[in-house]
PDB file of C-alpha atoms and ligand atoms in Angstrom:
ATOM      1  CA  MET C   1     -13.254  -8.907  10.252  1.00 49.00           C
ATOM      2  CA  THR C   2     -13.589  -8.078  13.898  1.00 61.00           C
ATOM      3  CA  ASN C   3     -10.833  -7.222  16.316  1.00 88.00           C
ATOM      4  CA  ARG C   4      -7.959  -7.902  13.966  1.00 98.00           C
ATOM      5  CA  THR C   5      -5.109  -5.421  13.712  1.00 98.00           C
ATOM      6  CA  ALA C   6      -3.925  -3.958  10.415  1.00 98.00           C
ATOM      7  CA  PHE C   7      -0.690  -2.059   9.784  1.00 99.00           C
ATOM      8  CA  ILE C   8      -1.048   0.389   6.894  1.00 99.00           C
ATOM      9  CA  THR C   9       1.989   2.180   5.467  1.00 98.00           C
ATOM     10  CA  GLY C  10       1.618   5.592   3.865  1.00 98.00           C
ATOM     11  CA  ALA C  11      -1.613   6.131   5.774  1.00 98.00           C
ATOM     12  CA  SER C  12      -1.110   9.864   6.328  1.00 97.00           C
ATOM     13  CA  ARG C  13      -2.897  10.802   3.085  1.00 97.00           C
ATOM     14  CA  GLY C  14      -4.262   9.594  -0.250  1.00 98.00           C
ATOM     15  CA  ILE C  15      -4.934   5.908  -0.819  1.00 98.00           C
ATOM     16  CA  GLY C  16      -3.412   4.768   2.494  1.00 98.00           C
ATOM     17  CA  ARG C  17      -5.652   7.103   4.459  1.00 98.00           C
ATOM     18  CA  ALA C  18      -8.708   5.802   2.595  1.00 98.00           C
ATOM     19  CA  CYS C  19      -7.603   2.203   3.315  1.00 98.00           C
ATOM     20  CA  ALA C  20      -7.288   2.985   7.028  1.00 98.00           C
ATOM     21  CA  LEU C  21     -10.783   4.501   7.141  1.00 98.00           C
ATOM     22  CA  ALA C  22     -12.338   1.638   5.140  1.00 98.00           C
ATOM     23  CA  LEU C  23     -10.692  -1.072   7.245  1.00 98.00           C
ATOM     24  CA  ALA C  24     -11.616   0.680  10.506  1.00 98.00           C
ATOM     25  CA  GLN C  25     -15.233   1.004   9.358  1.00 98.00           C
ATOM     26  CA  GLY C  26     -15.110  -2.741   8.629  1.00 97.00           C
ATOM     27  CA  GLY C  27     -14.216  -3.448  12.255  1.00 97.00           C
ATOM     28  CA  VAL C  28     -10.438  -3.722  11.942  1.00 98.00           C
ATOM     29  CA  ARG C  29      -8.153  -1.965  14.463  1.00 98.00           C
ATOM     30  CA  VAL C  30      -5.787   0.144  12.392  1.00 98.00           C
ATOM     31  CA  ALA C  31      -2.145   1.078  12.988  1.00 98.00           C
ATOM     32  CA  VAL C  32      -1.481   4.007  10.670  1.00 98.00           C
ATOM     33  CA  ALA C  33       2.154   4.543   9.667  1.00 98.00           C
ATOM     34  CA  ALA C  34       4.098   7.190   7.703  1.00 98.00           C
ATOM     35  CA  ARG C  35       6.738   9.861   8.335  1.00 98.00           C
ATOM     36  CA  ASN C  36       4.358  12.713   9.139  1.00 96.00           C
ATOM     37  CA  ILE C  37       3.141  11.884  12.661  1.00 97.00           C
ATOM     38  CA  GLU C  38       0.914  14.985  12.938  1.00 98.00           C
ATOM     39  CA  GLN C  39      -1.190  13.913   9.955  1.00 98.00           C
ATOM     40  CA  LEU C  40      -1.408  10.387  11.415  1.00 98.00           C
ATOM     41  CA  GLU C  41      -2.555  11.718  14.773  1.00 98.00           C
ATOM     42  CA  THR C  42      -5.269  13.763  13.072  1.00 98.00           C
ATOM     43  CA  LEU C  43      -6.415  10.688  11.145  1.00 98.00           C
ATOM     44  CA  ALA C  44      -6.341   8.543  14.301  1.00 98.00           C
ATOM     45  CA  GLY C  45      -8.508  11.178  16.031  1.00 98.00           C
ATOM     46  CA  GLU C  46     -10.987  11.059  13.162  1.00 98.00           C
ATOM     47  CA  ILE C  47     -11.159   7.251  13.268  1.00 98.00           C
ATOM     48  CA  ARG C  48     -11.604   7.231  17.059  1.00 98.00           C
ATOM     49  CA  SER C  49     -14.346   9.857  16.817  1.00 98.00           C
ATOM     50  CA  GLN C  50     -16.227   7.385  14.594  1.00 98.00           C
ATOM     51  CA  GLY C  51     -15.974   4.812  17.399  1.00 98.00           C
ATOM     52  CA  TYR C  52     -13.093   2.706  16.045  1.00 98.00           C
ATOM     53  CA  GLU C  53      -9.538   2.025  17.237  1.00 98.00           C
ATOM     54  CA  ALA C  54      -6.438   3.598  15.701  1.00 98.00           C
ATOM     55  CA  PHE C  55      -2.719   3.713  16.554  1.00 98.00           C
ATOM     56  CA  PRO C  56      -0.499   6.309  14.852  1.00 98.00           C
ATOM     57  CA  VAL C  57       3.116   5.215  14.440  1.00 98.00           C
ATOM     58  CA  SER C  58       6.069   6.981  12.856  1.00 98.00           C
ATOM     59  CA  LEU C  59       7.778   5.055  10.038  1.00 98.00           C
ATOM     60  CA  ASP C  60      10.418   5.803   7.403  1.00 98.00           C
ATOM     61  CA  LEU C  61      10.492   2.981   4.872  1.00 98.00           C
ATOM     62  CA  ALA C  62      13.837   4.142   3.524  1.00 97.00           C
ATOM     63  CA  ASN C  63      15.331   3.205   6.920  1.00 97.00           C
ATOM     64  CA  PRO C  64      15.289  -0.540   7.760  1.00 98.00           C
ATOM     65  CA  GLU C  65      15.697   0.130  11.520  1.00 98.00           C
ATOM     66  CA  SER C  66      12.621   2.350  11.477  1.00 98.00           C
ATOM     67  CA  ILE C  67      10.568  -0.450   9.888  1.00 98.00           C
ATOM     68  CA  LYS C  68      11.638  -2.911  12.604  1.00 98.00           C
ATOM     69  CA  GLU C  69      10.939  -0.412  15.371  1.00 98.00           C
ATOM     70  CA  ALA C  70       7.520   0.693  14.073  1.00 98.00           C
ATOM     71  CA  ILE C  71       6.252  -2.854  13.621  1.00 98.00           C
ATOM     72  CA  ALA C  72       7.651  -4.074  16.962  1.00 98.00           C
ATOM     73  CA  LYS C  73       6.116  -1.061  18.758  1.00 98.00           C
ATOM     74  CA  THR C  74       2.737  -1.690  17.109  1.00 98.00           C
ATOM     75  CA  ALA C  75       2.745  -5.399  17.961  1.00 98.00           C
ATOM     76  CA  LYS C  76       3.703  -4.648  21.586  1.00 98.00           C
ATOM     77  CA  ASP C  77       1.528  -1.593  22.323  1.00 98.00           C
ATOM     78  CA  PHE C  78      -1.469  -2.126  20.027  1.00 98.00           C
ATOM     79  CA  GLY C  79      -1.707  -5.801  19.062  1.00 97.00           C
ATOM     80  CA  PRO C  80      -0.311  -8.551  16.825  1.00 97.00           C
ATOM     81  CA  ILE C  81      -0.494  -7.572  13.157  1.00 98.00           C
ATOM     82  CA  ALA C  82      -2.855  -9.772  11.154  1.00 98.00           C
ATOM     83  CA  ILE C  83      -3.139  -7.550   8.073  1.00 99.00           C
ATOM     84  CA  LEU C  84      -0.286  -5.662   6.405  1.00 99.00           C
ATOM     85  CA  VAL C  85      -1.054  -3.096   3.721  1.00 99.00           C
ATOM     86  CA  ASN C  86       2.158  -2.066   1.941  1.00 99.00           C
ATOM     87  CA  ASN C  87       0.789   1.120   0.444  1.00 98.00           C
ATOM     88  CA  ALA C  88       3.455   3.837   0.849  1.00 98.00           C
ATOM     89  CA  GLY C  89       5.178   4.824  -2.350  1.00 98.00           C
ATOM     90  CA  ILE C  90       7.091   7.661  -3.949  1.00 98.00           C
ATOM     91  CA  THR C  91       8.052   8.766  -7.451  1.00 97.00           C
ATOM     92  CA  LYS C  92      11.234  10.400  -8.706  1.00 98.00           C
ATOM     93  CA  ASP C  93      10.538  10.560 -12.411  1.00 96.00           C
ATOM     94  CA  GLY C  94      12.949  11.124 -15.273  1.00 97.00           C
ATOM     95  CA  LEU C  95      14.020   9.494 -18.506  1.00 98.00           C
ATOM     96  CA  ALA C  96      16.276   6.488 -17.914  1.00 98.00           C
ATOM     97  CA  LEU C  97      19.096   8.003 -19.918  1.00 98.00           C
ATOM     98  CA  ARG C  98      19.430  10.840 -17.436  1.00 97.00           C
ATOM     99  CA  MET C  99      18.159   9.190 -14.249  1.00 98.00           C
ATOM    100  CA  LYS C 100      20.490   9.627 -11.303  1.00 98.00           C
ATOM    101  CA  LYS C 101      21.422   6.417  -9.486  1.00 98.00           C
ATOM    102  CA  GLU C 102      20.351   8.113  -6.270  1.00 98.00           C
ATOM    103  CA  ASP C 103      16.801   8.547  -7.640  1.00 98.00           C
ATOM    104  CA  TRP C 104      16.738   4.921  -8.742  1.00 98.00           C
ATOM    105  CA  ASP C 105      17.963   3.739  -5.318  1.00 98.00           C
ATOM    106  CA  THR C 106      15.585   5.893  -3.255  1.00 98.00           C
ATOM    107  CA  VAL C 107      12.489   4.736  -5.129  1.00 98.00           C
ATOM    108  CA  ILE C 108      13.474   1.045  -5.042  1.00 98.00           C
ATOM    109  CA  ALA C 109      14.425   1.292  -1.344  1.00 98.00           C
ATOM    110  CA  THR C 110      11.144   2.925  -0.319  1.00 98.00           C
ATOM    111  CA  ASN C 111       8.639   1.183  -2.592  1.00 98.00           C
ATOM    112  CA  LEU C 112      10.108  -2.314  -2.900  1.00 98.00           C
ATOM    113  CA  THR C 113      12.757  -3.017  -0.260  1.00 98.00           C
ATOM    114  CA  GLY C 114      10.646  -1.260   2.373  1.00 98.00           C
ATOM    115  CA  ALA C 115       7.662  -3.468   1.550  1.00 99.00           C
ATOM    116  CA  PHE C 116       9.815  -6.605   1.658  1.00 98.00           C
ATOM    117  CA  LEU C 117      11.295  -5.698   5.052  1.00 98.00           C
ATOM    118  CA  ALA C 118       7.837  -4.937   6.448  1.00 98.00           C
ATOM    119  CA  ILE C 119       6.634  -8.349   5.240  1.00 98.00           C
ATOM    120  CA  GLN C 120       9.592 -10.035   6.969  1.00 98.00           C
ATOM    121  CA  GLN C 121       8.668  -8.319  10.236  1.00 98.00           C
ATOM    122  CA  VAL C 122       5.039  -9.486  10.260  1.00 98.00           C
ATOM    123  CA  LEU C 123       5.394 -13.057   8.996  1.00 98.00           C
ATOM    124  CA  HIS C 124       6.343 -14.707  12.302  1.00 98.00           C
ATOM    125  CA  GLY C 125       3.275 -13.333  14.060  1.00 98.00           C
ATOM    126  CA  MET C 126       0.973 -14.340  11.201  1.00 98.00           C
ATOM    127  CA  MET C 127       2.487 -17.844  11.110  1.00 98.00           C
ATOM    128  CA  ARG C 128       1.863 -18.211  14.837  1.00 97.00           C
ATOM    129  CA  GLU C 129      -1.786 -17.231  14.370  1.00 97.00           C
ATOM    130  CA  ARG C 130      -2.116 -19.324  11.200  1.00 98.00           C
ATOM    131  CA  TRP C 131      -3.936 -16.366   9.629  1.00 98.00           C
ATOM    132  CA  GLY C 132      -2.609 -13.400   7.715  1.00 98.00           C
ATOM    133  CA  ARG C 133      -3.331 -10.989   4.910  1.00 98.00           C
ATOM    134  CA  ILE C 134      -0.648  -9.086   3.032  1.00 99.00           C
ATOM    135  CA  ILE C 135      -1.755  -6.571   0.419  1.00 99.00           C
ATOM    136  CA  ASN C 136       0.832  -4.770  -1.690  1.00 99.00           C
ATOM    137  CA  ILE C 137      -0.178  -1.650  -3.593  1.00 99.00           C
ATOM    138  CA  SER C 138       1.411  -1.936  -7.019  1.00 99.00           C
ATOM    139  CA  SER C 139       0.302   0.122 -10.036  1.00 98.00           C
ATOM    140  CA  VAL C 140      -1.064  -0.273 -13.534  1.00 98.00           C
ATOM    141  CA  VAL C 141       2.317   0.977 -14.773  1.00 98.00           C
ATOM    142  CA  GLY C 142       3.967  -2.007 -13.084  1.00 98.00           C
ATOM    143  CA  GLU C 143       1.988  -4.126 -15.554  1.00 98.00           C
ATOM    144  CA  MET C 144       2.269  -1.847 -18.618  1.00 97.00           C
ATOM    145  CA  GLY C 145       5.537   0.063 -18.244  1.00 98.00           C
ATOM    146  CA  ASN C 146       5.670   3.858 -18.500  1.00 96.00           C
ATOM    147  CA  PRO C 147       8.239   6.135 -20.091  1.00 96.00           C
ATOM    148  CA  GLY C 148       9.935   8.437 -17.592  1.00 97.00           C
ATOM    149  CA  GLN C 149       9.263   6.147 -14.641  1.00 97.00           C
ATOM    150  CA  ALA C 150      11.791   3.288 -14.978  1.00 98.00           C
ATOM    151  CA  ASN C 151      12.579   3.329 -11.249  1.00 98.00           C
ATOM    152  CA  TYR C 152       8.952   3.531 -10.105  1.00 98.00           C
ATOM    153  CA  VAL C 153       7.757   0.957 -12.647  1.00 98.00           C
ATOM    154  CA  ALA C 154      10.547  -1.454 -11.673  1.00 99.00           C
ATOM    155  CA  SER C 155       9.519  -1.098  -8.015  1.00 99.00           C
ATOM    156  CA  LYS C 156       5.847  -1.711  -8.839  1.00 98.00           C
ATOM    157  CA  ALA C 157       6.567  -4.692 -11.124  1.00 99.00           C
ATOM    158  CA  GLY C 158       8.902  -5.963  -8.398  1.00 99.00           C
ATOM    159  CA  LEU C 159       6.031  -5.834  -5.908  1.00 99.00           C
ATOM    160  CA  ILE C 160       4.012  -8.144  -8.170  1.00 99.00           C
ATOM    161  CA  GLY C 161       6.842 -10.706  -8.253  1.00 99.00           C
ATOM    162  CA  LEU C 162       7.284 -10.336  -4.504  1.00 99.00           C
ATOM    163  CA  THR C 163       3.548 -10.875  -3.991  1.00 99.00           C
ATOM    164  CA  LYS C 164       3.501 -14.118  -5.983  1.00 99.00           C
ATOM    165  CA  SER C 165       6.653 -15.512  -4.348  1.00 99.00           C
ATOM    166  CA  ILE C 166       5.554 -14.866  -0.760  1.00 99.00           C
ATOM    167  CA  ALA C 167       2.059 -16.139  -1.643  1.00 99.00           C
ATOM    168  CA  GLN C 168       3.633 -19.459  -2.623  1.00 98.00           C
ATOM    169  CA  GLU C 169       5.922 -19.583   0.422  1.00 98.00           C
ATOM    170  CA  MET C 170       3.128 -18.779   2.893  1.00 98.00           C
ATOM    171  CA  GLY C 171       0.086 -20.535   1.413  1.00 98.00           C
ATOM    172  CA  SER C 172       0.363 -23.521   3.733  1.00 98.00           C
ATOM    173  CA  ARG C 173       0.278 -21.139   6.727  1.00 98.00           C
ATOM    174  CA  ASN C 174      -3.064 -19.649   5.705  1.00 98.00           C
ATOM    175  CA  ILE C 175      -1.443 -16.325   4.885  1.00 98.00           C
ATOM    176  CA  THR C 176      -2.670 -14.790   1.636  1.00 99.00           C
ATOM    177  CA  VAL C 177      -0.587 -12.291  -0.310  1.00 99.00           C
ATOM    178  CA  ASN C 178      -2.152 -10.191  -3.036  1.00 99.00           C
ATOM    179  CA  ALA C 179      -1.467  -7.005  -4.961  1.00 99.00           C
ATOM    180  CA  VAL C 180      -3.806  -4.204  -5.927  1.00 99.00           C
ATOM    181  CA  ALA C 181      -2.849  -2.318  -9.079  1.00 99.00           C
ATOM    182  CA  PRO C 182      -4.554   1.084  -9.192  1.00 98.00           C
ATOM    183  CA  GLY C 183      -4.820   3.115 -12.354  1.00 97.00           C
ATOM    184  CA  PHE C 184      -4.912   6.885 -12.230  1.00 95.00           C
ATOM    185  CA  VAL C 185      -6.156   7.996  -8.796  1.00 97.00           C
ATOM    186  CA  GLU C 186      -6.695  11.581  -7.633  1.00 94.00           C
ATOM    187  CA  THR C 187      -4.178  12.135  -4.777  1.00 93.00           C
ATOM    188  CA  ASP C 188      -1.156  14.325  -3.986  1.00 91.00           C
ATOM    189  CA  MET C 189       0.924  11.948  -6.126  1.00 88.00           C
ATOM    190  CA  THR C 190      -0.988  12.819  -9.293  1.00 88.00           C
ATOM    191  CA  GLN C 191      -1.725  16.462  -8.442  1.00 87.00           C
ATOM    192  CA  GLY C 192       1.248  17.774 -10.429  1.00 85.00           C
ATOM    193  CA  LEU C 193       0.054  16.355 -13.771  1.00 84.00           C
ATOM    194  CA  THR C 194      -1.044  18.893 -16.373  1.00 87.00           C
ATOM    195  CA  GLU C 195      -4.717  19.191 -17.347  1.00 88.00           C
ATOM    196  CA  GLU C 196      -3.692  18.166 -20.871  1.00 90.00           C
ATOM    197  CA  LEU C 197      -2.140  14.916 -19.653  1.00 85.00           C
ATOM    198  CA  LYS C 198      -5.157  14.219 -17.407  1.00 88.00           C
ATOM    199  CA  ASP C 199      -7.543  14.725 -20.363  1.00 90.00           C
ATOM    200  CA  LYS C 200      -5.430  12.395 -22.497  1.00 88.00           C
ATOM    201  CA  MET C 201      -5.564   9.694 -19.824  1.00 89.00           C
ATOM    202  CA  LEU C 202      -9.289  10.184 -19.302  1.00 94.00           C
ATOM    203  CA  ALA C 203      -9.888   9.564 -23.001  1.00 95.00           C
ATOM    204  CA  ASN C 204      -8.348   6.094 -22.564  1.00 94.00           C
ATOM    205  CA  ILE C 205     -10.310   5.102 -19.448  1.00 97.00           C
ATOM    206  CA  PRO C 206     -13.408   3.074 -20.399  1.00 97.00           C
ATOM    207  CA  LEU C 207     -15.210   4.082 -17.182  1.00 98.00           C
ATOM    208  CA  LYS C 208     -14.604   7.761 -18.097  1.00 95.00           C
ATOM    209  CA  ARG C 209     -13.536   8.968 -14.705  1.00 95.00           C
ATOM    210  CA  ILE C 210     -10.403   9.247 -12.620  1.00 95.00           C
ATOM    211  CA  GLY C 211     -10.173   6.865  -9.668  1.00 97.00           C
ATOM    212  CA  ARG C 212     -10.857   7.859  -6.089  1.00 97.00           C
ATOM    213  CA  PRO C 213      -8.788   6.626  -3.118  1.00 98.00           C
ATOM    214  CA  GLU C 214     -11.998   4.920  -1.901  1.00 98.00           C
ATOM    215  CA  ASP C 215     -12.129   2.791  -5.075  1.00 98.00           C
ATOM    216  CA  VAL C 216      -8.758   1.297  -4.148  1.00 98.00           C
ATOM    217  CA  ALA C 217      -9.617   1.040  -0.444  1.00 98.00           C
ATOM    218  CA  ALA C 218     -12.699  -1.081  -1.238  1.00 98.00           C
ATOM    219  CA  ALA C 219     -10.496  -3.634  -3.033  1.00 98.00           C
ATOM    220  CA  VAL C 220      -8.033  -3.668  -0.139  1.00 98.00           C
ATOM    221  CA  ARG C 221     -10.816  -4.146   2.378  1.00 98.00           C
ATOM    222  CA  PHE C 222     -12.137  -7.112   0.396  1.00 98.00           C
ATOM    223  CA  LEU C 223      -8.709  -8.768   0.096  1.00 98.00           C
ATOM    224  CA  ALA C 224      -8.226  -8.297   3.856  1.00 98.00           C
ATOM    225  CA  SER C 225     -11.501 -10.021   4.677  1.00 98.00           C
ATOM    226  CA  ASP C 226     -12.278 -13.635   5.591  1.00 98.00           C
ATOM    227  CA  GLU C 227     -14.344 -13.826   2.406  1.00 98.00           C
ATOM    228  CA  ALA C 228     -11.175 -13.440   0.304  1.00 98.00           C
ATOM    229  CA  GLY C 229      -9.536 -16.426   2.012  1.00 98.00           C
ATOM    230  CA  TYR C 230      -9.172 -18.493  -1.183  1.00 98.00           C
ATOM    231  CA  ILE C 231      -7.520 -15.705  -3.185  1.00 99.00           C
ATOM    232  CA  THR C 232      -3.737 -15.495  -3.147  1.00 99.00           C
ATOM    233  CA  GLY C 233      -1.009 -14.349  -5.521  1.00 99.00           C
ATOM    234  CA  HIS C 234      -3.570 -12.274  -7.393  1.00 98.00           C
ATOM    235  CA  VAL C 235      -3.165  -8.812  -8.897  1.00 98.00           C
ATOM    236  CA  LEU C 236      -6.454  -6.953  -8.620  1.00 98.00           C
ATOM    237  CA  ASP C 237      -6.707  -4.119 -11.157  1.00 98.00           C
ATOM    238  CA  VAL C 238      -8.606  -1.057  -9.947  1.00 98.00           C
ATOM    239  CA  ASN C 239      -8.066   1.086 -13.002  1.00 98.00           C
ATOM    240  CA  GLY C 240     -11.370   1.971 -14.672  1.00 98.00           C
ATOM    241  CA  GLY C 241     -10.482  -0.455 -17.442  1.00 98.00           C
ATOM    242  CA  ILE C 242      -7.464   1.459 -18.777  1.00 97.00           C
ATOM    243  CA  TYR C 243      -5.506  -1.810 -18.869  1.00 97.00           C
ATOM    244  CA  MET C 244      -7.156  -5.232 -19.204  1.00 97.00           C
TER     245      MET C 244
HETATM  246  P1  NAP P   1       0.519  10.007  -1.821  1.00 92.79           P
HETATM  247  O1  NAP P   1      -0.754  10.763  -1.728  1.00 92.79           O
HETATM  248  O2  NAP P   1       1.727  10.678  -2.374  1.00 92.79           O
HETATM  249  O3  NAP P   1       0.847   9.370  -0.396  1.00 92.79           O
HETATM  250  C1  NAP P   1       1.999   8.616  -0.216  1.00 92.79           C
HETATM  251  C2  NAP P   1       2.030   8.095   1.194  1.00 92.79           C
HETATM  252  O4  NAP P   1       3.262   7.381   1.385  1.00 92.79           O
HETATM  253  C3  NAP P   1       1.975   9.199   2.211  1.00 92.79           C
HETATM  254  O5  NAP P   1       1.178   8.799   3.302  1.00 92.79           O
HETATM  255  C4  NAP P   1       3.424   9.333   2.637  1.00 92.79           C
HETATM  256  O6  NAP P   1       3.475   9.809   3.965  1.00 92.79           O
HETATM  257  C5  NAP P   1       3.914   7.893   2.532  1.00 92.79           C
HETATM  258  N1  NAP P   1       5.356   7.785   2.388  1.00 92.79           N
HETATM  259  C6  NAP P   1       6.126   8.311   1.407  1.00 92.79           C
HETATM  260  N2  NAP P   1       7.414   8.035   1.643  1.00 92.79           N
HETATM  261  C7  NAP P   1       7.466   7.318   2.790  1.00 92.79           C
HETATM  262  C8  NAP P   1       8.513   6.759   3.552  1.00 92.79           C
HETATM  263  N3  NAP P   1       9.805   6.880   3.211  1.00 92.79           N
HETATM  264  N4  NAP P   1       8.214   6.087   4.679  1.00 92.79           N
HETATM  265  C9  NAP P   1       6.923   5.965   5.066  1.00 92.79           C
HETATM  266  N5  NAP P   1       5.886   6.479   4.386  1.00 92.79           N
HETATM  267  C10 NAP P   1       6.159   7.154   3.269  1.00 92.79           C
HETATM  268  O7  NAP P   1       0.338   8.703  -2.722  1.00 92.79           O
HETATM  269  P2  NAP P   1      -0.968   7.889  -3.156  1.00 92.79           P
HETATM  270  O8  NAP P   1      -1.369   8.397  -4.493  1.00 92.79           O
HETATM  271  O9  NAP P   1      -1.950   7.811  -2.048  1.00 92.79           O
HETATM  272  O10 NAP P   1      -0.303   6.474  -3.413  1.00 92.79           O
HETATM  273  C11 NAP P   1      -0.360   5.399  -2.487  1.00 92.79           C
HETATM  274  C12 NAP P   1       0.202   4.162  -3.184  1.00 92.79           C
HETATM  275  O11 NAP P   1      -0.568   3.897  -4.354  1.00 92.79           O
HETATM  276  C13 NAP P   1       1.646   4.340  -3.655  1.00 92.79           C
HETATM  277  O12 NAP P   1       2.357   3.140  -3.485  1.00 92.79           O
HETATM  278  C14 NAP P   1       1.493   4.635  -5.124  1.00 92.79           C
HETATM  279  O13 NAP P   1       2.632   4.253  -5.844  1.00 92.79           O
HETATM  280  C15 NAP P   1       0.289   3.783  -5.469  1.00 92.79           C
HETATM  281  N6  NAP P   1      -0.415   4.216  -6.665  1.00 92.79           N
HETATM  282  C16 NAP P   1      -0.946   5.472  -6.768  1.00 92.79           C
HETATM  283  C17 NAP P   1      -1.605   5.846  -7.927  1.00 92.79           C
HETATM  284  C18 NAP P   1      -2.219   7.200  -8.115  1.00 92.79           C
HETATM  285  O14 NAP P   1      -2.666   7.491  -9.244  1.00 92.79           O
HETATM  286  N7  NAP P   1      -2.300   8.035  -7.115  1.00 92.79           N
HETATM  287  C19 NAP P   1      -1.707   4.942  -8.997  1.00 92.79           C
HETATM  288  C20 NAP P   1      -1.156   3.675  -8.866  1.00 92.79           C
HETATM  289  C21 NAP P   1      -0.506   3.332  -7.686  1.00 92.79           C
HETATM  290  P3  NAP P   1       4.629  10.738   4.584  1.00 92.79           P
HETATM  291  O15 NAP P   1       5.027  11.721   3.518  1.00 92.79           O
HETATM  292  O16 NAP P   1       3.982  11.336   5.778  1.00 92.79           O
HETATM  293  O17 NAP P   1       5.729   9.787   4.943  1.00 92.79           O
END
């Protein structure tokens, strides 16, 4: 995995940050993208201090122009993108009966449409190189459903369909497209959950622990590698066994 460039969305914290560190430590040059440029610059500094290459780039997935600009800037100033990790995601939870259309639209736009538009921007370059890896971060709830998260679950299930469709379209170009479906992972996203809810979830996890961002990053790093070259259209569960 040497000297290739990865573009990781939502790299400012949580799972995306762990993916950036894991890929960099595996010899990949990492473009780290999100809205908060200060956090990205700090992360880039940390990666460089370990002797690897990083490129912080500002990106708002809810804005299609921003996606185009961030990917074009990365390709021009840092290098052609060989690996895309569509990791950024948001929640705006609520029961479907009362969910505002705005909350539905924002989550779908960021989590699903944003990932699709990012894929469109990197495909030409990958086709030219006849090598590419696209990894979409879905979720166990995209496979199971979850009350109170209709918008988020639809976006995460949508990512699985998107993964399989692009995998079929791009197979002949040696571009693999896979999804990783994490279970419950300790990050800012899950920080707000009550201790009671966490204990309830823990009781249902065969491996008896909550996931770490590094658990997900290890799966992403594998799917991005040459060794994973015969795997495409797959959904890799990283969930402690909560859903099999
Ligand atoms: P997190 O800690 O909340 O981080 C989310 C990341 O997405 C941040 O870097 C954030 O950066 C970025 N982001 C949010 N909105 C964005 C936008 N409009 N444009 C660009 N970047 C944006 O979340 P996480 O827990 O690491 O989750 C990462 C992914 O894993 C998400 O897709 C999530 O759905 C999925 N996942 C998480 C869990 C879990 O238990 N944590 C489980 C299953 C799946 P800025 O705010 O700086 O933009």
